[in-house]
Short mmCIF file of C-alpha atoms in Angstrom, two decimals:
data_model
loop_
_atom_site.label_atom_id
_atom_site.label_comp_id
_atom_site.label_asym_id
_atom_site.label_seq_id
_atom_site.Cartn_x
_atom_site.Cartn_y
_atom_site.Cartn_z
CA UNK A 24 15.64 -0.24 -1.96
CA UNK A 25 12.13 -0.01 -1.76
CA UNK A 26 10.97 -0.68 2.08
CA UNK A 27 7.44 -0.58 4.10
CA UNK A 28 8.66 -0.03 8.34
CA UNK A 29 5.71 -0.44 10.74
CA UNK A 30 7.38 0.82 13.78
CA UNK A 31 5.17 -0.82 16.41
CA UNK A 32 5.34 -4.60 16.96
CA UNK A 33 2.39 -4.58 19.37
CA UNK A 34 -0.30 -1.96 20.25
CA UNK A 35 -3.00 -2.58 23.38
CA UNK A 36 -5.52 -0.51 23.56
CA UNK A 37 -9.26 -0.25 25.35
CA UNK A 38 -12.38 -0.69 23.61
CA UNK A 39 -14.04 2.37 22.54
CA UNK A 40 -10.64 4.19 22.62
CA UNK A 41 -8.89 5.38 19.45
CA UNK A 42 -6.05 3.56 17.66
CA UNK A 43 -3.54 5.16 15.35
CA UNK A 44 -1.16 2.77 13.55
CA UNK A 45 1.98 3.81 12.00
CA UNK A 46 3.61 3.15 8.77
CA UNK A 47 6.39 4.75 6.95
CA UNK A 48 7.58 3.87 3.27
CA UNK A 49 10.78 4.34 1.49
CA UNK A 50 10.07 4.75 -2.12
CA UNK A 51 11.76 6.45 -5.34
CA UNK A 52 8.25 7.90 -6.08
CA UNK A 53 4.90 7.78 -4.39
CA UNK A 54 4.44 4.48 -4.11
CA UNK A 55 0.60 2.65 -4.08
CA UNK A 56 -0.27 2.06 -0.36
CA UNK A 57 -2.64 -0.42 1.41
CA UNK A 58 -3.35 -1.49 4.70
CA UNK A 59 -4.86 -4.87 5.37
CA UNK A 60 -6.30 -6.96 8.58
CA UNK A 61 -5.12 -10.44 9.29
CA UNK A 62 -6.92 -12.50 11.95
CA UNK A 63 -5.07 -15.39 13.51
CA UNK A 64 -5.05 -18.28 10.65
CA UNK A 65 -6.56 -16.38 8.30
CA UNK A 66 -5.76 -14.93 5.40
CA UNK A 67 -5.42 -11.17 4.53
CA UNK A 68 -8.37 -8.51 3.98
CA UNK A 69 -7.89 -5.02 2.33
CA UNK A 70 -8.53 -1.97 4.19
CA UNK A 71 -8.09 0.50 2.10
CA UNK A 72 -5.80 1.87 -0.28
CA UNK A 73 -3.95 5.01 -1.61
CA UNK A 74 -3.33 5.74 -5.05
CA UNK A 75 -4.16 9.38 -6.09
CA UNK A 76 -5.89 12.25 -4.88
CA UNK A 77 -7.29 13.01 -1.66
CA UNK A 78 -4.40 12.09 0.92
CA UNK A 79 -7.46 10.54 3.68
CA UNK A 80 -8.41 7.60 2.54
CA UNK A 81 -11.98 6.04 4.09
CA UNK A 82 -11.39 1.85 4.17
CA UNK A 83 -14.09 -0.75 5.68
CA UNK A 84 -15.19 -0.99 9.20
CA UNK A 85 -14.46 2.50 10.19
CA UNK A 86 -10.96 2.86 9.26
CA UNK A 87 -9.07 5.93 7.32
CA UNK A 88 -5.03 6.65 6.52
CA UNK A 89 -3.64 9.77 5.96
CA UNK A 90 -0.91 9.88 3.19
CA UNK A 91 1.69 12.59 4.02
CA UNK A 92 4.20 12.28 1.83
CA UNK A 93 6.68 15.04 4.24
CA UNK A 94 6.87 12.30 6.47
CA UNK A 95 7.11 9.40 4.03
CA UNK A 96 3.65 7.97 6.07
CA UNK A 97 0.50 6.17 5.39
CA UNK A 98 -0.87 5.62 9.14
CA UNK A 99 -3.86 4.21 10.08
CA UNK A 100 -6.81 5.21 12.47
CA UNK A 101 -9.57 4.41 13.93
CA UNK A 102 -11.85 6.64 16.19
CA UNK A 103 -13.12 3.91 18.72
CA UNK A 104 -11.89 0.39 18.55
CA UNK A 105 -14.17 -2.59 19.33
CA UNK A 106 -13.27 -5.93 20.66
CA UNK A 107 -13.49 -7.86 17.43
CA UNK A 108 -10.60 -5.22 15.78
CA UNK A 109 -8.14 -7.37 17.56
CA UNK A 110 -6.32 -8.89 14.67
CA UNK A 111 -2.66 -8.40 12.71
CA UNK A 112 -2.28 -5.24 10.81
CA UNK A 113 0.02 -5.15 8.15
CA UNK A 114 0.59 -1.96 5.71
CA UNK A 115 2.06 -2.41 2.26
CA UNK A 116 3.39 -0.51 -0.62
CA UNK A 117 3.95 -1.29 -4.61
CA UNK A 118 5.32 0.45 -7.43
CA UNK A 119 4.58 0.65 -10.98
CA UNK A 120 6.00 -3.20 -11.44
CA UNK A 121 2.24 -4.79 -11.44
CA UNK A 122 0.26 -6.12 -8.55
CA UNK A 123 4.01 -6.74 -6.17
CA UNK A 124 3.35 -5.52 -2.79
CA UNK A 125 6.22 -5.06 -0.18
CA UNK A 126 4.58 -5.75 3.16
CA UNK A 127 5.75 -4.22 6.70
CA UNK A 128 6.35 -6.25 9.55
CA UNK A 129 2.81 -5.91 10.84
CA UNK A 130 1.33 -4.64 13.63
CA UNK A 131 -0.36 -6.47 16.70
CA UNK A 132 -3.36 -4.98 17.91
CA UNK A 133 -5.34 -6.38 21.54
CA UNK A 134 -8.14 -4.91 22.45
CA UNK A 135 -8.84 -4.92 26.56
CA UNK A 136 -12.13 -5.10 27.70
CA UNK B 8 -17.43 -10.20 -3.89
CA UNK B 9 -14.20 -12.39 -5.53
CA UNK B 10 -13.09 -15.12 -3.11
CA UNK B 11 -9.74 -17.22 -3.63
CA UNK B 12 -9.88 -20.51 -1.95
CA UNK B 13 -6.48 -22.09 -0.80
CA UNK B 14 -6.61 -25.85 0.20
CA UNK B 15 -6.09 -27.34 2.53
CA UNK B 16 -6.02 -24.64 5.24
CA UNK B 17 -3.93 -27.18 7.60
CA UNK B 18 -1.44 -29.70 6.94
CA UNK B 19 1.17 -31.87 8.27
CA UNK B 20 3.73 -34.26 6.88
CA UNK B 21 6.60 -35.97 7.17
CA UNK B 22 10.13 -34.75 6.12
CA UNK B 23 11.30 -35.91 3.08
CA UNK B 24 7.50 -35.81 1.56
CA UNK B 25 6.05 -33.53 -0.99
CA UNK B 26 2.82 -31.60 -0.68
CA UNK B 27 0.76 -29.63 -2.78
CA UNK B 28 -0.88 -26.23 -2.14
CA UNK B 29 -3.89 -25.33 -4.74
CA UNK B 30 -5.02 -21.74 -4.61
CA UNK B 31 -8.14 -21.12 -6.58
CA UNK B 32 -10.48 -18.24 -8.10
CA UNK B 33 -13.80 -19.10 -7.62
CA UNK B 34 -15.59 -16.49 -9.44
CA UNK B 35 -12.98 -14.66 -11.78
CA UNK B 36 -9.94 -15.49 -14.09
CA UNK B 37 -6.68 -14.91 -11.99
CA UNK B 38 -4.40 -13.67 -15.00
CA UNK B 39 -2.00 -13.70 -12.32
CA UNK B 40 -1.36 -15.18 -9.12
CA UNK B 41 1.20 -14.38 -6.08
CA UNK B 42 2.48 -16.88 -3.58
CA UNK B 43 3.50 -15.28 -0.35
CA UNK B 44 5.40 -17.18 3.07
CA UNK B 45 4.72 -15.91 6.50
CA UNK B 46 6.77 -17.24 9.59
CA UNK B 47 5.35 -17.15 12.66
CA UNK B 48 4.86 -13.35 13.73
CA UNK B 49 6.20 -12.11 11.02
CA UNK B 50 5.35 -10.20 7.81
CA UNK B 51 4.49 -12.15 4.45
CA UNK B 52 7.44 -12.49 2.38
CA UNK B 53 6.32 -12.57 -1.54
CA UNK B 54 7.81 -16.02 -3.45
CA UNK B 55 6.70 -16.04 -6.68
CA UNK B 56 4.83 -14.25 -8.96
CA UNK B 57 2.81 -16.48 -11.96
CA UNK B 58 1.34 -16.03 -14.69
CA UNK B 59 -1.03 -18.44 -16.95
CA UNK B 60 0.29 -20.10 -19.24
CA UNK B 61 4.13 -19.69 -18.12
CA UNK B 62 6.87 -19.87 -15.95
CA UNK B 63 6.60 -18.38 -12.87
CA UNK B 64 8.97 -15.59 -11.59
CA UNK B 65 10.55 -16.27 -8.38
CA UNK B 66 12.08 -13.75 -6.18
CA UNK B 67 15.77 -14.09 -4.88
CA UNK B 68 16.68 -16.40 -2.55
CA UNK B 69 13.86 -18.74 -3.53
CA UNK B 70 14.60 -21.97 -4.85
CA UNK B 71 12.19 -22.86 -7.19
CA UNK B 72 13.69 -26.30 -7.41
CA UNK B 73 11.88 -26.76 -3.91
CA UNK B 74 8.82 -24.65 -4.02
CA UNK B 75 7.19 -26.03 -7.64
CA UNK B 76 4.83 -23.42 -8.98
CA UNK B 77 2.27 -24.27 -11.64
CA UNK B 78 -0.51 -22.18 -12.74
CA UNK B 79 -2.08 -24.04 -15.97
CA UNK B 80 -5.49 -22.50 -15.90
CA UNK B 81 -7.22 -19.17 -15.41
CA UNK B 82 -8.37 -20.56 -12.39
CA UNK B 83 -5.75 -22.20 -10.69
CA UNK B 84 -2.21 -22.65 -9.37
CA UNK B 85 -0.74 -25.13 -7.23
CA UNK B 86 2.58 -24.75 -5.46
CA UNK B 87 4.26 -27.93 -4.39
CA UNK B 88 6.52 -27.90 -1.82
CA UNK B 89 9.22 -30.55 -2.61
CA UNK B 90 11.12 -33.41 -0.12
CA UNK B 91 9.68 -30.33 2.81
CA UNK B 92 11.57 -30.55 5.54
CA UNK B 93 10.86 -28.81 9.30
CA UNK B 94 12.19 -25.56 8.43
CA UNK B 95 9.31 -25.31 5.52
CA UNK B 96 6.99 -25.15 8.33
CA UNK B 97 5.36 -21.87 7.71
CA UNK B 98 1.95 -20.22 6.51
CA UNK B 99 1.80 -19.82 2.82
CA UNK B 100 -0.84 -17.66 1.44
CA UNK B 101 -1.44 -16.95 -1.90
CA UNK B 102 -3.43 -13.72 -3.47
CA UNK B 103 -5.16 -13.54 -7.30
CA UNK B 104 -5.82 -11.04 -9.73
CA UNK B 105 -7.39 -10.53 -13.02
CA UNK B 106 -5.31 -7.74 -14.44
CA UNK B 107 -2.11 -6.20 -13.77
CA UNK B 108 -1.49 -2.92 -12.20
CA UNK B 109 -1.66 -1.76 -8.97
CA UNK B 110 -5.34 -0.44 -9.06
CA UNK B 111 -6.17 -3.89 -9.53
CA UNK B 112 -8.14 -5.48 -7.20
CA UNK B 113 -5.93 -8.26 -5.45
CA UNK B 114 -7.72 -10.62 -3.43
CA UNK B 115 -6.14 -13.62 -1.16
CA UNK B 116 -6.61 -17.08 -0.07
CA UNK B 117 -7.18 -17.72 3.65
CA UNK B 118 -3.87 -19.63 4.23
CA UNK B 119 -2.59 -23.00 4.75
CA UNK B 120 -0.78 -23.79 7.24
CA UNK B 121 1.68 -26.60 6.79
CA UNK B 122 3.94 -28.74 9.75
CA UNK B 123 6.85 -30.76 8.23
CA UNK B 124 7.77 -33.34 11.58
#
């Protein structure tokens, strides 16, 4: 069965110091891969997104993945993490059956000052 | 850039009620709109899938005598959730697109989040 794992429930990091988010897929082919940001109440904003091509993917407000499809991952990074990146991450994967996404379990991120 | 507006973000009623979620495309023609459910801190869990025009597709496990999903216009579906009771407390969100295929852009509502007391 097709599957998106986000290993990490919660992440706390300092501002200004670098965040790496994980995500692993379980796909019968490459699957299509996005990331997006949830904050609290809200509803969800894209990322970025893998399809083709270059495996490091540049997304909005600083953000890249790396697609490495050895390790069945799509993780997400950021270089230096400001206060207002404190929000839900969730990665998610689709295959060729239209727009259906299979979302992870998401991904907590707090920032400390 | 395309915005989907969901109303009402917030919502409480009574068990036994119905209510009525509308998820619209402001500035495009949603050929095809998703309905997802989110518990608290957990991931979104698709529902249904709809298309204009016709019935939507729901996935297992989801009764679609309870959750009513109607999507008559390019512009709009509505999902109804039927005699709720507490255990339908939960955030639905629903996402739009205008064309099918993963490259397509797919944008989402900001949530509502409904209380059944």
């Amino acid at each position: 069965a097709q599957s998106v794992t986000q290993p990490d429930i919660h992440i706390t990091v300092s501002e200004g110091a670098s965040l790496e988010l994980r995500c692993n897929y379980s796909y019968g082919a490459t699957p299509y891969l996005f990331w997006y940001v949830q904050s609290p109440g809200q509803g969800l904003q894209l990322l970025l997104k893998y399809f083709s091509g270059d495996t490091l993917v540049q997304g909005i407000k600083g953000f890249e993945a790396e697609f490495k499809r050895s390790q069945s991952s799509f993780n997400l990074r950021k270089p230096s993490v400001h206060w207002s990146d404190a929000a839900e991450y969730f990665c998610a994967g689709g295959g060729a059956a239209g727009n259906k996404l299979t979302f992870g379990g998401g991904t907590r991120v707090l920032v400390k000052p | 850039g395309a915005v989907v507006s969901q109303h009402p973000s917030r919502v409480i009623c009574k068990s036994g009620t119905s209510v009525k979620i509308e998820c619209r495309s402001l500035d495009f023609q949603a050929t095809t709109m998703f309905w997802y459910r989110q518990f608290p801190k957990q991931s979104l869990m698709l529902m249904a899938t709809s298309n204009e025009g016709s019935k939507a597709t729901y996935e297992q496990g989801v009764e679609k005598d309870k959750f009513l999903i109607n999507h008559a216009s390019l512009t709009l579906s509505t999902l109804t959730v039927t005699s709720a009771h507490p255990e339908d407390s939960s955030f639905y969100i629903c996402s739009a697109t205008n064309r099918t295929g993963l490259n397509s852009p797919l944008h989402f509502g900001n949530g509502t989040r409904l209380t059944v007391t």
